[in-house]
Structures are given as structure tokens and as C-alpha cells.
Amino acid sequence: MPLPSRVTDLTSFDLLLSVAELGSIGRAAKAHGISQPAASARLRQLERQVGVPLLERATRGARLTTAGELVAGWAQPVVERAADLEAGIAALRADRHTHLRIAASLTVAEYLLPRWLIALRAADPDTVTALSSGNSHEVAEQVLAGDVDLGFVEGPELPPGLRAADVATDELVLVVAPGHRWASRRRRPRAAELAGTPLVSREPGSGTRQAWEWALLACGETELAAPLLEVSSTTAIKAAAIGGIAPAVLSAHAVVPELDAGTLVRVPVPDLDLRRRLRAVWPSGQTLRGPAADLLTIALRSRTEG
Amino acid sequence: MPLPSRVTDLTSFDLLLSVAELGSIGRAAKAHGISQPAASARLRQLERQVGVPLLERATRGARLTTAGELVAGWAQPVVERAADLEAGIAALRADRHTHLRIAASLTVAEYLLPRWLIALRAADPDTVTALSSGNSHEVAEQVLAGDVDLGFVEGPELPPGLRAADVATDELVLVVAPGHRWASRRRRPRAAELAGTPLVSREPGSGTRQAWEWALLACGETELAAPLLEVSSTTAIKAAAIGGIAPAVLSAHAVVPELDAGTLVRVPVPDLDLRRRLRAVWPSGQTLRGPAADLLTIALRSRTEG
DNA sequence: TGGATGCATAGGCTACGGTTATGCCTTTGC
DNA sequence: GCAAAGGCATAACCGTAGCCTATGCATCCA
């Protein structure tokens, strides 16, 4: 189900937020680098699309109406997450000549790194960061080879020659469609049944898949059923699980919205320990300095907060 | 600071998510109601803007690259919040001939209602909901007058003739710019100092402002300083507080991102009880049924989860 | 080997969003 | 009381971004 066109263009909503902050359409226009008539037209069109007046235009400026306040409140989280997206893209795009090179496993890169990068930009405004992503093994390799200044890995393995610091913990969760038999409280599976059930999962190299298999092995389950379906993206896995194809195992971060909405149900598996540490790593001999040290500090600070 | 143009158009990112879910550009195009060449062009342009390939095009379909997986992961929260925004706008826009009419105070409408409406649409797909927003007193009036089927209010007051059920608790927080003296742990203000300090605040009718004043009165502070600045929107209040104009009092929900980013600092005020109940209200004589009953159920369920 | 599937390219059209120029209204200050 | 300034709306013009249809090309499969 695609997003309705009413909300696909964030420019107008961003402009509305600027009007709320600055108190006039003209100042908001200037802040966005467009002319006042252009801003006025955009806001008028936004009001037409919403169907109710959002601004009270006065001779001294413009103020939000009650409806405008509501729309601004709903729009703000959208632009905040868009800022996260932008920070991530900027790091992906950053060409070779950057001040800080980092590598991160998928989980860290997806759910934690954008916020850290925004905080880093506040601390070191001129720092350009380049991000490369891969599985934990690849990240460790890049740190050891000196290709990056700082790495973020998941899982227990840690090659010699690296120092590490915990920055977060991640938890895998088993999810099924609401109609699945495991969704019922009395039908919860034990380790043996889990091992014997084909799942929808990532390709073999995936850290998530490895962690799942190791957790089962730790329970003494040596015979693991082959996956029913192997797909490349988290989105596709969720779609397959929602469609009732098979149960799936994903990072808890990834399924928050689906659990909220009830389109997926979490199945507790007390037999298995599915938690894993997310750690920053850097070469043993080396003391971090400059932006790399700042980023590590930011990551450690966010740990104590969360 | 306006949003970079790279992320202002969500259409391409939404399309990318559909490709991840459906496995081919053509199917994603069909899901979005556009032609396959149009989708192909959009994705190609997206890749140009990001600067790295996002898709592996094969003869059998298209799969996400590692970078594509990252971008999709960052984009997903954006489109989710955009869906909340859309749900809110749809309720604002809904004309008179609707099945369910609700009224909500600003805090509930801003932070809780969109999710509930999305869940309601899943339960009753054909229900059209109309939302009106006002302060708690106005909401209660509308419920009593029969103008709406269900209301959501904040604060302790409750007119006779209404039944109520708790759906959430809200907490007000006192925030200052990082440089403010109250930001220091040893300089925390007592009730008397709080009462004597001009704040930046909403206009007098606001429920947030009333709750703050009542909390001070409950401490025996009868002499309250007049606000330094009265502005109309939450956004403007935050901007003023960030700018160091004066401390501000806002719903905890409203300042989560600023506290995360460190642009605002929360000042604990143990002297004051700033919590308040958020409640659903409906006419005493009446048993809720249909969509109104479903919405109440959804709201109560979300309470137990959160 | 022929058909089906799926992505890319080409050409043409529409419409949207931007700019500058200008007008009108209200508040402010001498 | 009048001039100046601040702020929003309207008008006329223009460039381009994005969509569609038609078509081509590569790969997989029967």
C-alpha cells in the first residue's frame, strides 16, 4: 500500500514547521531559500489538501490555528526521521577524502548510527563521515586493516588485536502472523520444535541467522531445518512473515511497528538466549582521537541514556 | 534549517520499500499505480542522488544491495510516521457524513490518536472518523452535547454526566537550554524560585499552562510570575527555549527528540507533581458500540502495552 | 527455439513550482 | 495625522521534472 500523495512531499510540512518557529511566512521562506510568494503558494496549497485552515494570517505575521498545530505536531516526527535518513545517506555517499571512516554491522548502521552521526555533526560540524556496512567479520577486518578508524560489530566473536566497548544490546525476536498456532499462549514452541521448523530467513552469511542457529546449538539442537525461504531484505522477510508463509527471526528494532500494529506477534522463547552485545571496536595499540573519539563518546553516552 | 531536498520526496523511498517487499521493479510500479518505466527512472534517479547502487537488477527481478538495505531501513521509519500524519489529516479533513466523531485534547491528538486511528482502520476498514480538537473543557462539552461519540481529555476535572476510562498518563517537564543555570545538577530550583521565574508559555487557556500553575498552587505558591513570552505553537516554544530566552514547560512527549539531541535539558522538579491522566470520556447513560467501542478498546489495549 | 518475464531507452506532453513585479492592508513612529 | 515599513496576496511568465506509450534487449524456461 503506497503512501498517499498528500504526505509524500515533506517540503510543505517542513515549511509549516518553520512558520510555527519563526512566526511569519516570509521569514520561513527565507530560511528555506525560496521567495515569499512561493512559500505562500505552497502553504495555501497545503491548506487546500488538508481541507482546513492551518494558518491565521495577520498583518504582523502568521500563527498556527488549532488544526495547524495538530498537523505540525504530526509532521515533526516525519521530518526528524527524514533527518536521520539524510544523515545516513550523507555517510554512504561520502567519497574517499573524509575525516572519519567507520564500518558498522547492519543492525548498528540501521538503528543507531544516524542519531550518532547527527550528534557528531553538532560536536564537529566540519567532519565528513564515510560509512561502510557489512557483517561483523568484515567490519573487524576493515578495522584491523586500517581501512576504517572505528567499527561497530555484533555478536560474541572478536579477533585478536582489537579493543572493544559495549555500546548497546540487541535482541532477536521470533515473530509469526497473528493466525499462526504459536501466537496462542498455550502453544508456545520448545527448542526442539523451533529447530525442526523451517523459517523465512536471510542468506547464510547473515549475523542474525548465525545468532539464531548458535542459540539453538547452545540448547543442544544439532539438527536444524533448512529455511523455507531465503530472501535478501528485512522488508521482504517481514512481508513473508506477515503473509503467514512461515515464522521469522529478526532484530527487535526491526519489528517494533509491526508489533505495535498487531500485524506480527512476538513468540517468547525462554529456552533460548537471543540477546547479543553491540560493540565498538578499534585497533588495540591505538588511542582514539579526533572525531573517532567523539563518536565513541557519543555512542557510549547514548547507551547510558537508553 | 530546512530538510535537504534529497529526502523531501518520499515517493522514491516508498517505491524502494515496495521493491524490497515485492522483489521486482515492475510489481512495485503496479503497486504504486505507475508504469514500469516511471518506476525504473525514479529508482535510477534515487541511486544517482544517493551516489551508490541500491538495487541489483537481474533478469528475474531486482534485489537490494547492502547499501539499498541500509537506505530502506532508514526510510521505513519515515514512511511510517508519514502514515501517522496521513491518518491524522484524513481525520481532520473528514466531512460531516462520518460514522465516528471524536474530540481530543491536543496532547492526545498529537501523540496517541494517529496510531489508534490506523489500528481502527484495520479493525473497521470502512469507518470514516472525524476529529475535532480543543482543550479538555471543550471536549467534555462536545461529548455532553452529543456532537461527538467519544472524547479524550487531560487533567483532573470531569463534568457530571460523563463516564471515563484511563488510556494513558502524560507528564509535563521543565526544560532549559544547556547553558542555563538550572541545567547544572547543583542549581536545581525549588518551588518558590519556579513560581517567581517568567517562562515562555502558551496562551492562558492552554491545559499545559493550567496544569503547571495548579501544580505550583498546590505547593502553596500563590504569586506566579507572568510569562516572559506567550506564543501560539509548541514549535515556537521549543525554539524560544532552545534559544535560551527562558525555561519552558511542555509535555514530555513533545521534547523527546530535543532531549535526545541535547539541545534541551530536562530540569527535575521533585517538589511538583506534573503527571496527569489522559482519559476517554463518553455519556454516562450510554453504552458504547460500533466503531466508538472499538476505538476505546484499541486505546485501552495500547495502555497495557506501553 | 519460441514465449514469457522483466528492465532500459526514446520521444512527446502536461503541469507544477519557481521567479520577479506589483498591489493592498495594517501597524508603527515622528 | 501622515509617511514608512513590514507582511501577505495576486499576476504573468517560464523551465523542467515526471509521466505515459511504444519499443528494444537480455535472460530464463518449456
XYZ file of C-alpha atoms (C1' of nucleotides) in Angstrom:
672
model
C 0.000 0.000 0.000
C 1.777 3.094 -1.184
C 1.812 6.318 0.770
C -0.945 8.765 -0.214
C 0.379 11.633 -2.287
C -0.834 14.091 0.319
C 2.127 13.310 2.551
C 4.842 12.310 0.103
C 6.267 15.803 -0.291
C 7.756 16.925 3.004
C 8.714 20.380 1.749
C 5.388 21.957 2.611
C 5.268 20.404 6.061
C 8.820 21.473 6.743
C 7.823 24.956 5.691
C 4.857 24.861 8.042
C 7.177 23.963 10.910
C 9.390 26.898 10.032
C 6.408 29.222 10.072
C 5.488 27.903 13.510
C 9.025 28.519 14.699
C 9.688 31.873 13.073
C 6.263 33.461 13.175
C 5.963 34.627 9.600
C 5.669 33.179 6.127
C 8.324 35.472 4.750
C 10.935 34.506 7.311
C 10.165 30.848 6.766
C 10.594 31.391 3.029
C 13.978 32.976 3.587
C 15.041 30.114 5.842
C 14.220 27.708 3.042
C 15.872 29.753 0.340
C 12.727 30.399 -1.671
C 10.768 33.548 -2.389
C 7.907 34.671 -0.207
C 5.253 34.140 -2.899
C 6.482 30.593 -3.425
C 6.147 29.847 0.275
C 2.757 31.470 0.399
C 1.560 29.395 -2.516
C 2.866 26.169 -1.035
C 1.167 26.794 2.277
C -2.086 27.697 0.594
C -1.945 24.508 -1.377
C -1.183 22.547 1.775
C -4.282 24.032 3.358
C -6.314 23.020 0.320
C -5.044 19.455 0.580
C -5.700 19.211 4.298
C -9.085 20.843 3.845
C -8.954 23.170 6.847
C -7.079 26.434 7.511
C -3.722 25.879 9.141
C -2.552 29.473 9.484
C -4.054 32.669 10.786
C -2.611 35.326 8.588
C -2.268 38.648 10.332
C -0.614 41.837 9.248
C 2.146 41.214 11.746
C 2.916 37.665 10.713
C 1.211 34.283 10.711
C 0.247 31.958 13.575
C -0.873 28.368 13.583
C -4.526 27.534 14.044
C -5.515 24.597 16.238
C -5.580 22.377 13.189
C -2.239 23.803 12.120
C -0.793 22.948 15.485
C -2.029 19.371 15.100
C -0.611 18.971 11.622
C 2.693 20.462 12.725
C 2.817 18.038 15.627
C 2.229 15.086 13.343
C 4.679 16.362 10.736
C 7.540 16.888 13.127
C 8.374 13.207 13.690
C 8.336 12.709 9.946
C 10.950 15.377 9.314
C 13.008 14.147 12.246
C 13.221 10.664 10.822
C 13.897 12.192 7.415
C 16.853 13.965 9.006
C 18.109 10.581 10.207
C 17.733 9.248 6.683
C 19.633 12.199 5.301
C 22.456 11.693 7.781
C 22.733 8.078 6.755
C 22.727 8.835 3.057
C 25.342 11.524 3.508
C 27.622 8.996 5.204
C 27.007 6.411 2.487
C 27.680 8.934 -0.210
C 30.760 10.471 1.330
C 33.659 9.986 -1.041
C 37.125 8.966 -0.069
C 38.501 12.227 1.223
C 36.801 12.215 4.578
C 37.994 12.843 8.093
C 36.353 9.866 9.695
C 35.859 6.414 8.222
C 33.658 3.942 10.041
C 32.284 0.481 9.365
C 29.194 -0.946 11.006
C 27.191 -4.118 11.011
C 23.715 -3.821 9.588
C 21.879 -3.613 12.906
C 24.028 -0.779 14.227
C 24.009 1.083 10.929
C 20.240 0.834 10.612
C 19.027 1.701 14.059
C 21.695 3.559 15.964
C 24.189 5.221 13.693
C 22.125 8.035 12.113
C 21.411 9.600 15.513
C 25.054 9.328 16.466
C 26.086 10.998 13.231
C 23.705 13.877 13.825
C 25.105 14.296 17.333
C 28.614 14.125 15.902
C 27.826 16.871 13.439
C 26.743 19.025 16.364
C 30.087 18.348 18.075
C 32.355 18.532 14.998
C 30.438 20.452 12.333
C 33.119 20.120 9.677
C 33.689 16.396 9.978
C 32.707 14.349 6.967
C 31.995 10.732 7.789
C 32.154 7.789 5.427
C 30.221 4.671 6.331
C 30.704 1.187 5.010
C 28.463 -1.631 6.073
C 28.979 -5.348 6.203
C 28.724 -8.296 8.529
C 30.640 -8.286 11.775
C 33.524 -10.279 10.367
C 34.027 -7.855 7.504
C 33.878 -4.908 9.873
C 36.572 -6.389 12.072
C 38.741 -7.000 9.004
C 38.407 -3.405 7.914
C 39.373 -2.110 11.336
C 42.397 -4.404 11.518
C 43.489 -3.441 8.019
C 43.300 0.234 8.894
C 40.666 0.890 6.243
C 38.421 2.499 8.829
C 39.037 4.332 12.079
C 36.248 2.772 14.078
C 33.975 -0.229 13.689
C 30.736 -1.491 15.194
C 30.099 -5.211 15.432
C 27.516 -7.563 16.846
C 27.933 -10.999 18.304
C 30.443 -12.618 20.613
C 33.388 -13.225 18.281
C 36.221 -10.722 18.463
C 39.523 -11.185 16.604
C 42.765 -10.543 18.485
C 44.245 -7.110 18.013
C 41.048 -5.217 18.708
C 39.832 -3.288 21.697
C 36.088 -3.110 22.250
C 33.469 -1.235 24.240
C 29.807 -2.108 24.639
C 27.523 0.489 23.116
C 24.150 -1.277 23.137
C 22.455 -4.631 23.366
C 20.346 -6.088 20.629
C 17.725 -8.757 20.972
C 16.414 -11.118 18.353
C 12.733 -11.952 18.421
C 10.717 -14.737 16.895
C 7.612 -13.419 15.166
C 4.637 -15.042 13.474
C 1.469 -13.863 11.793
C -1.437 -13.410 14.228
C -3.155 -16.542 12.939
C -0.180 -18.837 13.482
C -0.527 -21.535 16.110
C 2.486 -20.212 18.049
C 0.680 -16.922 18.508
C -1.530 -18.614 21.050
C -0.292 -18.516 24.602
C -0.754 -22.232 25.205
C 1.019 -23.349 22.044
C 4.444 -21.911 22.608
C 7.201 -23.953 20.992
C 10.100 -25.563 22.770
C 13.625 -25.617 21.409
C 13.197 -28.936 19.623
C 10.154 -27.743 17.731
C 11.929 -24.497 16.847
C 14.880 -26.375 15.420
C 12.612 -28.548 13.328
C 10.549 -25.730 11.825
C 11.577 -24.118 8.530
C 11.708 -20.332 8.822
C 11.837 -17.482 6.387
C 15.296 -16.074 6.810
C 18.288 -14.254 5.421
C 21.055 -15.760 3.387
C 23.599 -17.961 5.260
C 26.170 -15.211 5.897
C 23.781 -13.062 7.893
C 24.683 -12.326 11.505
C 21.072 -12.588 12.560
C 20.770 -16.035 11.069
C 24.026 -17.173 12.643
C 22.970 -15.936 16.057
C 19.698 -17.848 15.791
C 21.458 -21.050 14.795
C 24.040 -20.714 17.544
C 21.350 -20.157 20.138
C 19.687 -23.395 19.073
C 23.005 -25.247 19.045
C 23.630 -23.960 22.564
C 20.416 -25.748 23.539
C 21.721 -28.985 22.157
C 19.716 -28.873 18.954
C 22.074 -30.097 16.284
C 19.509 -30.873 13.593
C 18.249 -27.615 12.167
C 15.595 -27.496 9.485
C 16.581 -25.694 6.293
C 14.866 -22.332 5.772
C 11.613 -22.400 3.851
C 12.507 -19.210 2.022
C 15.668 -17.139 1.779
C 15.220 -13.507 0.834
C 17.604 -10.605 0.747
C 15.893 -7.826 2.639
C 14.397 -7.312 6.063
C 11.363 -5.818 4.403
C 10.806 -8.935 2.347
C 11.198 -11.161 5.406
C 8.612 -9.157 7.281
C 6.252 -9.276 4.319
C 6.599 -13.049 4.116
C 6.032 -13.474 7.848
C 3.003 -11.177 7.787
C 1.672 -13.176 4.883
C 1.814 -16.276 7.035
C 4.436 -18.073 4.934
C 6.463 -19.068 7.973
C 7.806 -17.715 11.273
C 10.776 -15.340 11.086
C 13.582 -14.200 13.351
C 14.534 -10.535 13.272
C 16.131 -7.843 15.380
C 13.667 -6.467 17.909
C 14.293 -2.992 16.492
C 13.080 -4.079 13.092
C 9.627 -5.239 14.125
C 8.562 -2.565 16.606
C 5.997 -1.023 14.233
C 4.542 -4.384 13.216
C 4.206 -5.485 16.833
C 2.547 -2.161 17.649
C 0.131 -2.566 14.796
C -0.542 -6.196 15.591
C 0.372 -7.427 12.113
C 3.041 -9.602 13.715
C 3.030 -11.347 17.072
C 6.090 -11.968 19.165
C 6.580 -15.525 20.353
C 8.560 -15.733 23.600
C 11.257 -18.393 23.551
C 12.548 -18.632 27.118
C 14.672 -21.635 26.210
C 16.944 -19.501 24.049
C 19.172 -16.571 24.872
C 18.742 -14.273 21.903
C 20.489 -11.232 23.260
C 23.778 -10.083 21.843
C 26.155 -7.257 22.509
C 26.744 -4.445 20.062
C 30.273 -3.195 20.437
C 32.566 -0.524 19.117
C 35.969 -1.858 18.076
C 39.296 -0.258 17.228
C 42.924 -1.356 16.989
C 44.445 -2.353 20.321
C 47.624 -0.363 20.030
C 45.856 2.831 19.231
C 44.269 5.558 21.302
C 41.293 7.060 19.541
C 41.419 10.773 18.952
C 39.619 13.434 16.991
C 36.209 12.648 15.503
C 36.586 8.914 16.122
C 36.947 9.539 19.851
C 33.993 11.918 19.776
C 31.812 9.368 18.027
C 32.737 6.697 20.547
C 31.876 9.075 23.367
C 28.520 9.803 21.778
C 27.797 6.107 21.362
C 28.728 5.366 24.969
C 26.630 8.247 26.217
C 23.565 7.083 24.304
C 23.994 3.702 25.982
C 23.644 5.166 29.460
C 20.606 7.145 28.404
C 18.731 4.362 26.698
C 17.471 24.520 8.953
C 15.310 23.116 6.214
C 15.377 19.486 5.181
C 17.777 18.688 2.312
C 15.939 18.136 -0.944
C 17.379 14.641 -1.183
C 14.871 13.357 1.353
C 11.877 15.631 0.869
C 10.175 13.434 -1.702
C 9.157 10.184 -0.063
C 7.773 8.652 -3.259
C 11.071 7.174 -4.369
C 11.857 5.743 -0.952
C 8.387 4.280 -0.702
C 8.948 2.726 -4.086
C 12.257 1.288 -2.918
C 10.488 -0.335 0.022
C 7.962 -1.857 -2.331
C 10.746 -3.283 -4.474
C 12.280 -4.808 -1.349
C 8.942 -6.332 -0.428
C 7.805 -7.492 -3.859
C 11.093 -8.408 -5.473
C 10.727 -6.615 -8.779
C 10.566 -3.085 -10.099
C 7.559 -3.827 -12.274
C 5.477 -5.211 -9.423
C 6.404 -2.257 -7.259
C 5.335 0.056 -10.081
C 1.981 -1.677 -10.324
C 1.510 -1.424 -6.556
C 2.038 2.320 -6.832
C -0.181 2.751 -9.844
C 2.551 3.971 -12.160
C 4.144 2.472 -15.254
C 7.230 0.314 -15.064
C 9.445 2.823 -16.887
C 8.404 5.554 -14.488
C 9.386 3.414 -11.517
C 12.631 2.438 -13.166
C 13.511 6.066 -13.803
C 12.674 7.119 -10.256
C 14.844 4.409 -8.770
C 17.689 5.228 -11.074
C 17.461 8.849 -10.065
C 17.368 7.833 -6.408
C 20.561 5.887 -6.924
C 22.131 8.951 -8.547
C 21.191 11.091 -5.578
C 22.463 8.595 -3.031
C 25.590 8.047 -5.051
C 25.771 4.259 -4.705
C 23.812 1.429 -6.340
C 20.811 0.384 -4.295
C 19.466 -2.414 -6.486
C 20.912 -5.436 -8.158
C 18.950 -5.753 -11.334
C 18.658 -9.282 -12.557
C 16.630 -10.777 -15.312
C 14.426 -12.409 -12.731
C 13.726 -9.245 -10.744
C 15.627 -6.842 -8.530
C 17.171 -7.265 -5.090
C 18.533 -4.742 -2.675
C 22.264 -4.248 -2.342
C 23.776 -3.767 1.105
C 23.515 -0.024 0.659
C 19.964 -0.455 -0.549
C 19.134 -2.418 2.559
C 20.523 0.401 4.691
C 18.624 3.095 2.870
C 15.441 1.042 3.058
C 15.942 0.601 6.786
C 16.373 4.324 7.292
C 13.472 5.163 5.019
C 10.990 2.878 6.687
C 10.509 4.925 9.874
C 9.991 7.984 7.727
C 7.135 6.453 5.767
C 5.667 5.008 8.957
C 5.468 8.413 10.567
C 4.150 9.786 7.299
C 1.370 7.211 7.544
C 0.551 8.572 11.012
C 0.459 12.052 9.563
C -1.838 10.910 6.796
C -4.188 9.247 9.278
C -4.378 12.464 11.267
C -5.018 14.621 8.236
C -7.702 12.259 7.000
C -9.490 12.596 10.327
C -9.169 16.374 10.289
C -10.423 16.550 6.773
C -13.318 14.145 7.168
C -16.526 15.919 6.320
C -19.723 15.667 8.242
C -21.062 12.356 6.972
C -18.861 10.134 9.035
C -19.501 7.091 11.125
C -17.443 8.080 14.112
C -16.958 11.536 15.545
C -14.338 12.087 18.195
C -12.873 15.049 20.044
C -9.486 15.071 21.686
C -7.283 17.389 23.654
C -4.120 18.470 21.943
C -1.780 16.070 23.733
C -3.865 13.014 22.912
C -4.495 14.115 19.335
C -0.823 14.798 18.714
C 0.874 11.800 20.206
C -1.571 8.942 20.555
C -4.503 9.266 18.218
C -2.906 8.629 14.791
C -1.768 5.139 15.794
C -5.171 4.375 17.230
C -6.832 5.507 14.019
C -4.593 3.275 11.948
C -5.418 0.346 14.210
C -9.095 1.238 13.951
C -8.917 1.192 10.178
C -7.506 -2.297 10.390
C -10.461 -3.342 12.575
C -13.218 -1.427 10.745
C -11.911 -0.659 7.274
C -14.965 1.288 6.163
C -15.216 3.591 9.143
C -14.596 7.257 8.440
C -13.520 9.192 11.504
C -13.863 12.909 12.079
C -11.614 14.545 14.641
C -12.077 17.849 16.354
C -9.513 19.175 18.751
C -9.764 21.595 21.610
C -8.952 21.938 25.275
C -10.322 19.439 27.746
C -13.267 21.616 28.705
C -14.365 21.982 25.101
C -14.007 18.261 24.522
C -16.217 17.476 27.511
C -18.811 19.950 26.228
C -18.884 18.307 22.841
C -19.362 14.876 24.344
C -22.166 16.074 26.608
C -23.874 17.880 23.742
C -23.770 14.737 21.634
C -21.650 16.406 18.968
C -19.123 13.607 19.191
C -19.343 9.953 20.136
C -16.157 9.773 22.173
C -13.799 12.277 23.716
C -10.282 12.279 25.116
C -9.391 14.719 27.886
C -6.447 15.517 30.115
C -6.420 16.795 33.650
C -8.413 16.036 36.774
C -11.661 17.918 36.103
C -14.578 15.856 34.848
C -18.098 17.277 34.469
C -21.014 15.208 35.780
C -22.767 13.093 33.195
C -19.621 11.533 31.808
C -18.054 8.140 32.211
C -14.298 7.909 31.886
C -11.524 5.379 31.432
C -7.790 5.950 31.746
C -5.950 5.452 28.483
C -2.529 6.899 29.267
C -0.602 9.165 31.581
C 1.111 12.318 30.475
C 3.919 14.108 32.227
C 4.934 17.716 31.952
C 8.623 18.505 32.018
C 10.542 21.668 32.696
C 13.244 22.224 30.085
C 16.020 24.775 29.659
C 18.793 25.411 27.178
C 22.028 23.552 28.040
C 23.707 26.770 29.162
C 21.008 27.728 31.639
C 21.941 27.702 35.313
C 19.200 25.193 36.143
C 20.842 22.738 33.787
C 23.510 22.210 36.419
C 22.807 19.486 38.914
C 23.604 21.633 41.938
C 21.454 24.589 40.902
C 18.078 22.966 40.766
C 15.239 25.325 41.559
C 12.748 24.947 44.399
C 9.064 25.708 44.067
C 9.414 29.323 45.177
C 12.032 30.087 42.562
C 9.956 28.339 39.908
C 6.931 30.451 40.763
C 8.979 33.626 40.569
C 10.589 32.907 37.205
C 8.954 34.096 33.975
C 8.626 31.276 31.457
C 7.923 31.072 27.783
C 4.489 29.529 27.594
C 1.211 29.056 25.801
C -1.729 31.380 25.975
C -3.790 31.356 29.186
C -6.423 28.828 28.048
C -3.893 26.066 27.468
C -4.231 22.894 29.513
C -0.479 22.579 29.850
C -0.202 26.049 31.304
C -3.099 25.456 33.677
C -1.594 22.220 34.908
C 1.707 23.949 35.622
C 0.039 26.757 37.523
C -2.091 24.353 39.529
C 0.933 22.288 40.459
C 2.604 25.426 41.828
C -0.550 26.461 43.651
C -0.681 23.008 45.209
C 2.752 23.777 46.676
C 1.424 26.914 48.292
C 2.887 29.276 45.719
C 0.197 31.858 45.131
C 2.339 34.545 43.497
C 3.165 33.417 39.975
C 5.357 35.455 37.681
C 3.757 36.432 34.383
C 5.159 34.627 31.337
C 8.055 36.297 29.614
C 6.693 35.362 26.212
C 3.414 33.878 25.052
C 3.488 32.104 21.719
C 0.939 30.008 19.939
C 2.739 26.843 18.938
C 4.717 24.119 20.630
C 7.363 24.500 17.948
C 7.788 28.182 18.740
C 8.019 27.465 22.469
C 10.761 24.939 21.866
C 12.617 27.320 19.583
C 12.475 30.036 22.241
C 13.655 27.668 24.966
C 16.477 26.355 22.784
C 17.459 29.919 22.060
C 17.860 30.496 25.773
C 15.046 33.047 26.067
C 13.595 31.386 29.153
C 12.703 27.977 30.599
C 9.614 26.272 29.234
C 7.122 23.653 30.361
C 5.941 21.120 27.816
C 4.528 17.645 27.546
C 7.271 15.045 27.862
C 6.212 13.630 24.516
C 6.913 16.929 22.804
C 10.565 17.202 23.799
C 11.838 13.658 23.352
C 13.889 14.491 20.236
C 15.388 17.641 21.751
C 16.359 15.795 24.932
C 17.899 13.045 22.808
C 19.866 15.553 20.803
C 20.878 17.511 23.866
C 19.510 20.817 22.568
C 17.273 20.973 25.619
C 17.924 19.748 29.146
C 15.278 18.454 31.485
C 15.215 20.010 34.943
C 13.802 17.672 37.601
C 11.314 19.358 39.895
C 10.636 16.844 42.672
C 8.579 19.425 44.569
C 5.865 19.345 41.926
C 3.607 16.578 40.722
C 3.409 17.159 36.979
C 1.733 13.943 35.965
C -1.812 13.915 34.700
C -4.218 11.318 33.480
C -5.365 11.113 29.902
C -8.853 9.701 29.793
C -11.506 8.658 27.339
C -14.939 10.076 28.161
C -18.457 9.343 26.931
C -22.020 9.992 28.141
C -22.895 8.150 31.340
C -26.182 6.741 30.208
C -24.790 5.290 27.073
C -23.091 2.039 26.228
C -20.512 2.498 23.518
C -20.969 0.366 20.446
C -19.676 0.077 16.935
C -16.517 1.964 15.960
C -16.553 4.053 19.143
C -16.351 0.906 21.250
C -13.602 -0.457 19.009
C -11.575 2.721 19.325
C -11.900 2.662 23.097
C -10.755 -0.940 23.126
C -7.760 -0.047 20.998
C -6.862 2.855 23.285
C -7.137 0.668 26.387
C -5.081 -2.056 24.795
C -2.285 0.366 23.889
C -2.234 1.449 27.540
C -1.407 -2.037 28.759
C 1.291 -2.404 26.137
C 3.057 0.904 26.717
C 13.782 -22.451 -30.280
C 9.803 -19.662 -29.198
C 7.461 -17.499 -25.411
C 7.409 -15.143 -21.140
C 9.321 -12.154 -17.860
C 11.487 -8.008 -16.582
C 14.446 -3.883 -17.125
C 16.080 0.105 -20.204
C 15.600 3.641 -23.750
C 13.200 7.075 -26.756
C 10.007 10.710 -27.742
C 6.415 13.762 -26.521
C 3.332 16.109 -23.484
C 1.448 18.207 -19.239
C 1.532 20.564 -15.236
C 3.616 22.100 -11.204
C 6.602 25.057 -8.738
C 9.680 28.748 -9.062
C 10.846 33.737 -10.086
C 10.108 38.923 -10.449
C 6.992 42.738 -10.248
C 3.346 44.822 -8.017
C -0.662 45.941 -5.006
C -3.066 46.254 -0.618
C -3.552 46.326 4.235
C -2.043 47.163 8.930
C 0.938 48.633 12.363
C 4.466 51.831 13.893
C 6.900 56.104 14.571
C 7.844 61.106 14.142
C -2.164 62.513 11.051
C 0.817 61.053 7.598
C 4.730 58.558 5.838
C 7.371 54.459 6.070
C 7.871 49.712 6.769
C 6.591 45.078 7.269
C 3.996 41.249 5.522
C 0.785 38.609 2.620
C -1.652 38.040 -1.973
C -2.004 38.278 -6.979
C -0.375 38.281 -11.794
C 2.315 36.854 -15.705
C 5.884 34.196 -17.361
C 8.985 30.201 -17.749
C 11.783 25.922 -17.208
C 11.873 21.394 -16.140
C 10.660 17.246 -13.807
C 7.879 13.341 -14.171
C 4.566 10.503 -16.519
C 2.846 7.771 -20.463
C 3.068 4.743 -24.648
C 5.815 2.202 -27.676
C 9.701 -0.483 -28.390
C 14.086 -2.968 -27.776
C 17.050 -6.271 -25.452
C 18.593 -9.856 -22.307
C 17.724 -13.970 -19.744
C 15.246 -17.984 -18.172
C 12.269 -21.902 -19.137
C 9.485 -25.263 -21.536
